[in-house]
XYZ file of C-alpha atoms in Angstrom:
494
model
C 78.220 -52.336 139.430
C 78.834 -56.034 139.944
C 76.161 -58.380 138.595
C 75.635 -62.083 139.200
C 74.222 -63.799 136.098
C 73.488 -67.534 136.043
C 71.323 -70.167 134.391
C 69.647 -73.199 136.007
C 67.033 -74.873 133.796
C 65.196 -78.119 134.429
C 61.556 -79.105 134.043
C 61.027 -82.022 136.398
C 58.569 -84.827 135.698
C 58.361 -86.566 139.058
C 56.849 -89.639 137.358
C 59.765 -90.024 134.943
C 62.353 -92.775 135.512
C 64.967 -90.842 133.511
C 67.752 -89.931 135.928
C 69.029 -86.357 136.280
C 72.609 -86.421 137.569
C 74.954 -83.444 137.348
C 76.343 -84.617 134.005
C 72.859 -84.262 132.449
C 73.228 -80.462 132.665
C 75.241 -80.038 129.466
C 77.434 -82.213 127.298
C 79.429 -83.357 130.320
C 77.734 -81.331 133.035
C 77.314 -77.581 133.661
C 79.616 -74.858 132.377
C 81.321 -72.661 134.939
C 82.859 -69.190 134.976
C 84.054 -67.917 131.609
C 82.790 -71.113 129.924
C 79.274 -70.287 131.177
C 79.594 -66.819 129.620
C 80.792 -68.263 126.298
C 78.035 -70.885 126.249
C 75.365 -68.194 126.290
C 76.895 -65.136 124.632
C 75.299 -64.684 121.207
C 72.683 -67.379 121.821
C 68.913 -67.002 122.193
C 68.749 -67.698 125.939
C 67.543 -65.396 128.688
C 71.058 -65.538 130.119
C 72.424 -64.225 126.807
C 70.063 -61.255 127.074
C 71.221 -60.663 130.651
C 74.845 -60.580 129.509
C 74.101 -58.145 126.689
C 72.141 -55.829 129.000
C 74.875 -55.925 131.657
C 77.547 -55.120 129.089
C 75.551 -52.093 127.956
C 75.598 -50.962 131.580
C 79.392 -51.453 131.664
C 78.893 -53.717 134.666
C 81.313 -56.223 136.091
C 79.771 -59.603 135.241
C 80.064 -62.776 137.311
C 78.781 -65.946 135.595
C 79.308 -68.780 138.068
C 77.341 -71.447 136.200
C 75.161 -72.276 133.217
C 73.273 -75.523 133.738
C 70.477 -76.774 131.497
C 69.162 -80.333 131.232
C 66.378 -81.959 129.261
C 63.232 -82.604 131.292
C 63.487 -85.851 133.235
C 63.002 -87.258 136.723
C 63.849 -85.460 139.983
C 67.260 -83.802 139.992
C 69.856 -85.681 142.013
C 70.506 -84.002 145.352
C 74.218 -83.744 144.632
C 73.537 -82.078 141.284
C 71.074 -79.598 142.750
C 73.450 -78.698 145.560
C 76.386 -78.270 143.191
C 74.529 -75.861 140.908
C 72.938 -73.871 143.747
C 76.200 -73.687 145.675
C 77.985 -72.304 142.616
C 75.430 -69.492 142.423
C 75.182 -68.748 146.139
C 78.948 -68.822 146.677
C 79.389 -66.218 143.938
C 76.723 -63.867 145.329
C 78.711 -62.133 148.069
C 79.660 -58.600 147.025
C 77.297 -58.476 144.048
C 75.011 -55.476 143.605
C 72.232 -57.282 141.698
C 71.262 -60.711 140.423
C 69.823 -61.943 137.112
C 68.778 -65.599 137.038
C 67.678 -67.616 134.016
C 65.519 -70.301 135.651
C 62.874 -72.715 134.415
C 60.481 -72.595 137.347
C 59.484 -76.263 137.543
C 62.529 -77.898 139.121
C 62.046 -80.620 141.717
C 65.136 -82.166 143.289
C 65.552 -85.158 145.566
C 66.133 -82.667 148.375
C 63.841 -79.823 147.273
C 60.233 -79.730 146.085
C 60.725 -76.055 145.183
C 64.059 -75.935 143.389
C 63.872 -72.317 142.278
C 62.199 -71.007 145.430
C 64.802 -72.586 147.695
C 67.622 -71.205 145.534
C 66.143 -67.694 145.587
C 65.775 -67.851 149.377
C 69.464 -68.714 149.712
C 70.524 -65.921 147.359
C 68.312 -63.461 149.236
C 69.890 -64.511 152.547
C 73.320 -63.590 151.178
C 72.107 -60.385 149.480
C 69.183 -59.090 151.554
C 69.096 -55.693 149.816
C 70.205 -56.504 146.265
C 67.539 -56.533 143.525
C 66.907 -59.965 142.012
C 65.310 -60.454 138.585
C 64.224 -63.822 137.243
C 63.285 -65.073 133.783
C 61.039 -68.163 133.817
C 59.739 -70.701 131.325
C 56.031 -70.470 130.495
C 55.647 -73.902 132.135
C 57.039 -72.834 135.477
C 55.261 -73.830 138.696
C 55.236 -70.588 140.655
C 55.465 -70.751 144.465
C 55.079 -68.182 147.215
C 58.768 -68.555 148.036
C 59.664 -67.504 144.476
C 57.407 -64.473 144.773
C 58.808 -63.556 148.202
C 62.457 -63.545 147.167
C 62.426 -61.971 143.683
C 61.911 -58.315 142.784
C 61.124 -58.996 139.120
C 59.632 -62.112 137.521
C 58.971 -62.382 133.785
C 58.101 -65.549 131.861
C 58.007 -66.557 128.209
C 54.868 -65.614 126.307
C 55.228 -68.196 123.547
C 54.803 -71.948 123.272
C 56.516 -73.330 121.273
C 59.073 -71.140 123.031
C 60.805 -68.678 120.735
C 61.061 -65.635 123.048
C 63.649 -66.768 125.569
C 66.023 -63.910 124.720
C 63.205 -61.361 124.683
C 62.063 -62.526 128.121
C 65.565 -62.105 129.509
C 65.815 -58.651 127.955
C 62.481 -57.689 129.550
C 63.551 -58.873 133.011
C 66.927 -57.130 132.719
C 65.295 -53.884 131.607
C 63.075 -53.874 134.685
C 66.020 -54.676 136.946
C 67.979 -51.702 135.646
C 64.909 -49.484 135.817
C 64.725 -50.437 139.500
C 68.429 -49.805 140.057
C 68.287 -46.398 138.320
C 65.000 -45.523 140.063
C 63.019 -45.267 136.856
C 60.489 -47.762 138.218
C 59.412 -49.373 141.501
C 58.518 -52.987 140.666
C 55.969 -54.710 142.926
C 54.656 -58.236 142.387
C 51.128 -59.633 142.649
C 49.975 -63.094 141.660
C 47.103 -65.548 141.492
C 47.128 -69.340 141.086
C 43.806 -71.036 140.268
C 43.621 -74.743 141.292
C 43.876 -75.845 137.668
C 46.149 -78.537 136.214
C 46.530 -77.654 132.564
C 47.402 -80.062 129.780
C 50.568 -79.015 127.998
C 48.865 -79.417 124.624
C 46.449 -76.721 125.742
C 49.213 -74.272 126.615
C 50.088 -73.394 123.020
C 49.925 -69.621 122.788
C 48.582 -69.380 119.235
C 45.091 -70.645 119.985
C 42.343 -71.158 122.516
C 42.095 -70.018 126.101
C 45.883 -69.793 126.513
C 46.105 -67.341 123.626
C 43.325 -65.270 125.131
C 45.081 -65.227 128.498
C 48.403 -64.167 126.959
C 46.602 -61.538 124.868
C 45.117 -60.174 128.105
C 48.620 -60.107 129.616
C 49.999 -58.165 126.667
C 47.079 -55.720 126.832
C 47.728 -55.106 130.535
C 51.371 -54.350 129.779
C 50.295 -51.908 127.091
C 48.076 -50.235 129.692
C 50.919 -49.666 132.143
C 51.898 -52.876 133.951
C 55.647 -53.459 133.831
C 55.259 -57.182 133.112
C 52.377 -59.645 133.060
C 53.116 -63.369 132.776
C 50.765 -66.305 132.325
C 52.527 -69.513 133.344
C 50.546 -72.603 132.443
C 52.487 -74.697 134.962
C 53.818 -78.223 134.555
C 51.261 -80.671 135.899
C 53.450 -83.803 135.784
C 55.212 -82.666 138.931
C 53.631 -84.208 142.004
C 54.075 -81.178 144.243
C 51.595 -79.044 146.148
C 50.463 -76.825 143.276
C 51.724 -77.613 139.755
C 49.071 -75.195 138.526
C 48.593 -72.288 136.160
C 49.633 -68.871 137.519
C 49.363 -65.196 136.671
C 52.270 -63.032 137.842
C 52.027 -59.255 137.512
C 54.823 -56.743 138.044
C 53.351 -53.326 138.683
C 55.039 -49.954 139.029
C 54.710 -49.068 142.692
C 50.977 -49.763 142.907
C 50.464 -53.257 144.319
C 46.688 -52.904 144.384
C 46.602 -52.150 140.665
C 48.870 -55.113 139.956
C 46.694 -57.335 142.115
C 43.566 -56.265 140.248
C 45.152 -57.292 136.940
C 46.262 -60.659 138.347
C 42.765 -61.243 139.715
C 41.038 -60.336 136.452
C 43.193 -62.544 134.214
C 43.146 -65.456 136.667
C 39.356 -65.312 136.809
C 39.231 -65.290 132.997
C 41.392 -68.424 132.969
C 39.240 -70.167 135.559
C 36.056 -69.333 133.669
C 37.575 -71.048 130.612
C 39.141 -73.948 132.526
C 37.614 -76.643 130.295
C 39.593 -75.246 127.368
C 42.821 -76.130 129.188
C 41.825 -79.835 129.181
C 43.007 -82.124 126.355
C 41.153 -85.311 125.403
C 43.261 -87.901 123.592
C 42.005 -90.207 120.861
C 42.795 -93.955 121.070
C 46.229 -94.629 119.590
C 44.886 -97.013 116.915
C 42.461 -94.319 115.730
C 45.249 -91.751 115.503
C 47.392 -94.056 113.362
C 44.439 -94.886 111.101
C 43.815 -91.159 110.668
C 47.457 -90.646 109.674
C 47.184 -93.417 107.074
C 44.176 -91.677 105.493
C 45.925 -88.305 105.453
C 48.896 -89.815 103.610
C 46.811 -90.789 100.566
C 47.904 -88.564 97.704
C 50.221 -86.497 99.919
C 53.616 -85.495 98.565
C 54.982 -84.606 101.996
C 55.350 -86.599 105.228
C 52.533 -86.973 107.715
C 53.749 -86.116 111.216
C 52.777 -88.407 114.083
C 53.697 -86.674 117.335
C 54.103 -89.114 120.204
C 53.270 -86.664 122.983
C 52.769 -89.501 125.473
C 56.538 -90.030 125.332
C 57.637 -86.456 124.819
C 61.302 -85.786 125.476
C 60.722 -82.221 126.633
C 58.298 -83.254 129.345
C 60.505 -86.006 130.786
C 59.649 -88.858 128.434
C 61.910 -91.881 128.253
C 61.865 -91.742 124.438
C 61.829 -95.526 124.423
C 58.081 -96.212 124.508
C 57.307 -98.360 121.473
C 53.481 -98.133 121.493
C 53.235 -95.833 118.486
C 55.836 -97.598 116.338
C 54.266 -100.981 117.082
C 50.811 -99.713 116.084
C 52.188 -98.161 112.896
C 53.829 -101.448 111.901
C 50.695 -103.403 112.897
C 48.590 -101.286 110.552
C 51.047 -101.863 107.714
C 52.345 -98.335 107.204
C 55.552 -98.018 105.198
C 58.038 -95.280 104.444
C 58.289 -94.558 108.167
C 61.087 -92.576 109.822
C 61.070 -92.684 113.629
C 63.247 -90.979 116.188
C 65.153 -90.111 118.104
C 64.508 -93.314 120.059
C 66.626 -93.547 123.203
C 68.245 -96.939 123.782
C 71.922 -96.893 124.819
C 72.120 -100.703 124.720
C 70.915 -100.864 121.123
C 73.280 -98.059 120.102
C 76.235 -99.862 121.684
C 75.337 -103.078 119.882
C 75.109 -101.317 116.519
C 78.375 -99.455 116.994
C 80.007 -102.768 117.852
C 78.533 -104.446 114.755
C 79.526 -101.627 112.395
C 77.861 -99.853 109.488
C 76.429 -102.189 106.858
C 75.882 -105.063 109.261
C 72.545 -106.832 109.567
C 71.459 -107.166 113.191
C 68.522 -108.377 115.253
C 67.948 -106.163 118.277
C 65.537 -105.613 121.139
C 64.732 -101.899 120.965
C 62.955 -99.704 123.496
C 60.538 -100.366 126.370
C 63.470 -100.734 128.753
C 62.835 -97.916 131.236
C 59.999 -98.844 133.552
C 58.181 -96.408 135.807
C 55.595 -96.562 138.562
C 53.157 -94.655 136.372
C 53.280 -96.845 133.284
C 53.397 -100.644 133.250
C 56.534 -102.002 131.545
C 56.211 -103.612 128.112
C 58.485 -106.012 126.269
C 61.110 -104.467 123.978
C 60.335 -104.500 120.258
C 62.508 -107.056 118.449
C 63.525 -105.888 114.978
C 65.927 -107.020 112.262
C 67.573 -104.509 109.963
C 70.635 -103.052 108.312
C 72.788 -100.443 110.055
C 73.010 -97.463 107.710
C 74.966 -94.934 109.764
C 76.905 -94.509 113.005
C 77.736 -91.016 114.333
C 78.696 -89.090 117.460
C 75.181 -87.615 117.538
C 76.252 -83.979 117.507
C 74.871 -81.146 115.384
C 74.215 -77.394 115.482
C 70.631 -76.175 115.845
C 69.609 -73.973 112.923
C 66.567 -72.488 114.686
C 64.209 -70.903 115.426
C 64.545 -72.447 118.928
C 68.012 -72.212 120.531
C 69.530 -71.119 117.230
C 73.252 -71.762 116.977
C 73.556 -73.985 120.022
C 75.393 -77.276 119.789
C 73.148 -80.306 120.377
C 74.279 -83.631 121.799
C 72.248 -86.817 121.319
C 74.979 -89.129 122.563
C 76.176 -91.650 120.004
C 73.603 -92.320 117.316
C 72.819 -95.145 114.903
C 70.419 -95.578 111.988
C 68.680 -98.933 111.540
C 66.651 -99.732 108.411
C 64.063 -102.425 109.235
C 62.284 -102.231 105.885
C 59.000 -100.521 106.640
C 60.742 -98.042 108.934
C 64.052 -96.301 109.441
C 64.904 -95.872 113.117
C 67.222 -93.193 114.488
C 68.428 -94.499 117.857
C 70.450 -92.422 120.333
C 72.146 -92.788 123.704
C 70.406 -89.769 125.217
C 66.826 -88.531 125.183
C 66.649 -85.711 122.689
C 63.977 -83.339 121.442
C 63.699 -83.059 117.631
C 64.412 -79.325 117.703
C 65.779 -79.340 114.246
C 66.089 -81.176 110.939
C 69.653 -81.837 112.094
C 68.328 -84.646 114.302
C 67.934 -86.643 111.096
C 70.199 -84.890 108.599
C 73.229 -85.260 110.891
C 72.878 -89.053 110.594
C 72.226 -89.052 106.836
C 68.417 -89.344 106.917
C 66.306 -86.892 104.880
C 63.046 -86.419 106.817
C 61.396 -84.775 103.804
C 61.437 -88.098 101.948
C 59.578 -90.000 104.652
C 55.931 -90.905 104.150
C 55.321 -90.959 107.896
C 57.515 -89.134 110.400
C 57.217 -90.348 114.014
C 58.600 -87.823 116.502
C 58.954 -88.099 120.260
C 57.656 -84.593 120.685
C 54.687 -82.484 121.618
C 55.353 -78.938 120.487
C 58.998 -77.918 120.012
C 59.319 -79.791 116.734
C 56.475 -77.870 115.109
C 58.225 -74.688 113.944
C 60.678 -76.844 111.977
C 58.729 -79.945 110.933
C 55.231 -78.616 110.266
C 56.442 -76.598 107.233
C 57.776 -79.781 105.565
C 54.695 -81.884 106.401
C 51.385 -82.576 104.696
C 49.503 -83.058 107.970
C 49.942 -83.584 111.698
C 48.352 -86.156 114.017
C 48.753 -86.060 117.805
C 49.321 -89.552 119.255
C 49.036 -90.318 122.959
C 51.074 -93.396 123.813
C 51.098 -94.751 127.367
C 54.326 -93.042 128.330
C 55.181 -90.907 131.342
C 54.124 -87.713 129.546
C 50.668 -88.954 128.572
C 47.743 -86.540 128.696
C 45.790 -89.210 130.584
C 46.062 -88.071 134.209
C 44.468 -91.376 135.194
C 47.833 -93.070 134.638
C 49.472 -91.084 137.420
C 49.188 -91.322 141.186
C 49.179 -87.776 142.532
C 50.005 -87.928 146.240
C 51.225 -84.417 147.054
C 48.964 -82.178 144.962
C 46.666 -80.091 147.123
C 43.039 -81.077 146.599
C 40.534 -80.223 145.318
C 42.098 -79.357 141.965
C 40.565 -79.330 138.494
C 40.238 -81.596 136.508
C 41.157 -84.305 139.024
C 38.198 -83.123 141.107
C 35.359 -82.151 138.794
C 33.455 -80.093 141.374
C 36.371 -77.811 142.269
C 35.252 -74.264 143.020
C 37.441 -71.148 143.051
C 37.144 -67.398 142.775
C 40.037 -65.041 142.154
């Protein structure tokens, strides 16, 4: 048995000005062939689970490409074509396909990145089973449903079950191949734009929806996925979805999809997040720090790296300094110009720099950079190994990094946008985050498994960046209307 296994991951924020060329998909671009296999083998990715399952089947494995980029603006057409062509060109002669996809990719030449890829693979292999693992924030489309035999998404956010999701999808694929099961897919998509901060699976309506999905699996469905969608993609339906894989009985699968989707719609208000004014959030953090022996986390989810943020919005840092907070550690802030200037000046030098607010977008009005004076404490290549629990063991690349001490705050500045997955973001540049009084992170959720345990408290801060929870900042032109909450009177029945 010859299996095609590949990875193509990108969550596209169509409002983000951060470019997504081919080189964004890895340290210097995607990995191909044997390098793609090595990049995933032993890791916690869905593709790693595919490889392990295929090896247990003693299959011949073809790994044409592994391509994963941080969320950012629309994928360059040349990049999208290069990745898709690598997969499609390797498909001929394969008996089955396992794809590790995100589900919310938008390219310059495709509003349905995954659906268009699956259609091309299906055209080459009209009779081969295709199984797909998706991120919980995938935007499901009819084309994805039409051209896949198995679809399974993550059930956790923060995401810690990537490998388990891949193992689940692979198990169903081999059950299909060996005729132990007959997967059929049903789905529902309420017209509901969810806020990412309301897609955490440990609480609220999202937890109840995922609990319902797990219960349906326990009652006989092969797989039930609740995908909250990624609403900062201006496409037809960046909405929440329920995807059910049944065993031969499409009507039964459809009934489960209908029931869970109706439950979600009935609780739609619980998927809406209301932000506090930024000044109030900072004042709250100052109060929480009194008497605390651990840092207070301020999460700048309005400029969240893993939703396409520029990581150079200075709103939160400026407000923190305005209110007189000290003992601040902030980062990673993305500013290649500032990093270049500090590397040129050298460690120990005192410099005056304009930092941040340099990437303008149509959604958010540009601001002036923040001018700061400080001492350069460290200069590094910005590389470290993630200790977990997310993407454990993978090598992380921030681009070159520099540490600037401006007195009240220590700034970690990098050449690339980078999610604070790990304490290594700071420890790799000689900064101990545990000793901060206030820790400002360009993050929404992924930082929490690592940083919440070392913190005294957490405050969510909504700066006016391109990942803000304020939908009023964004001009949605392609979303099908009516849709909730943009249209308060939206009606729907599963």
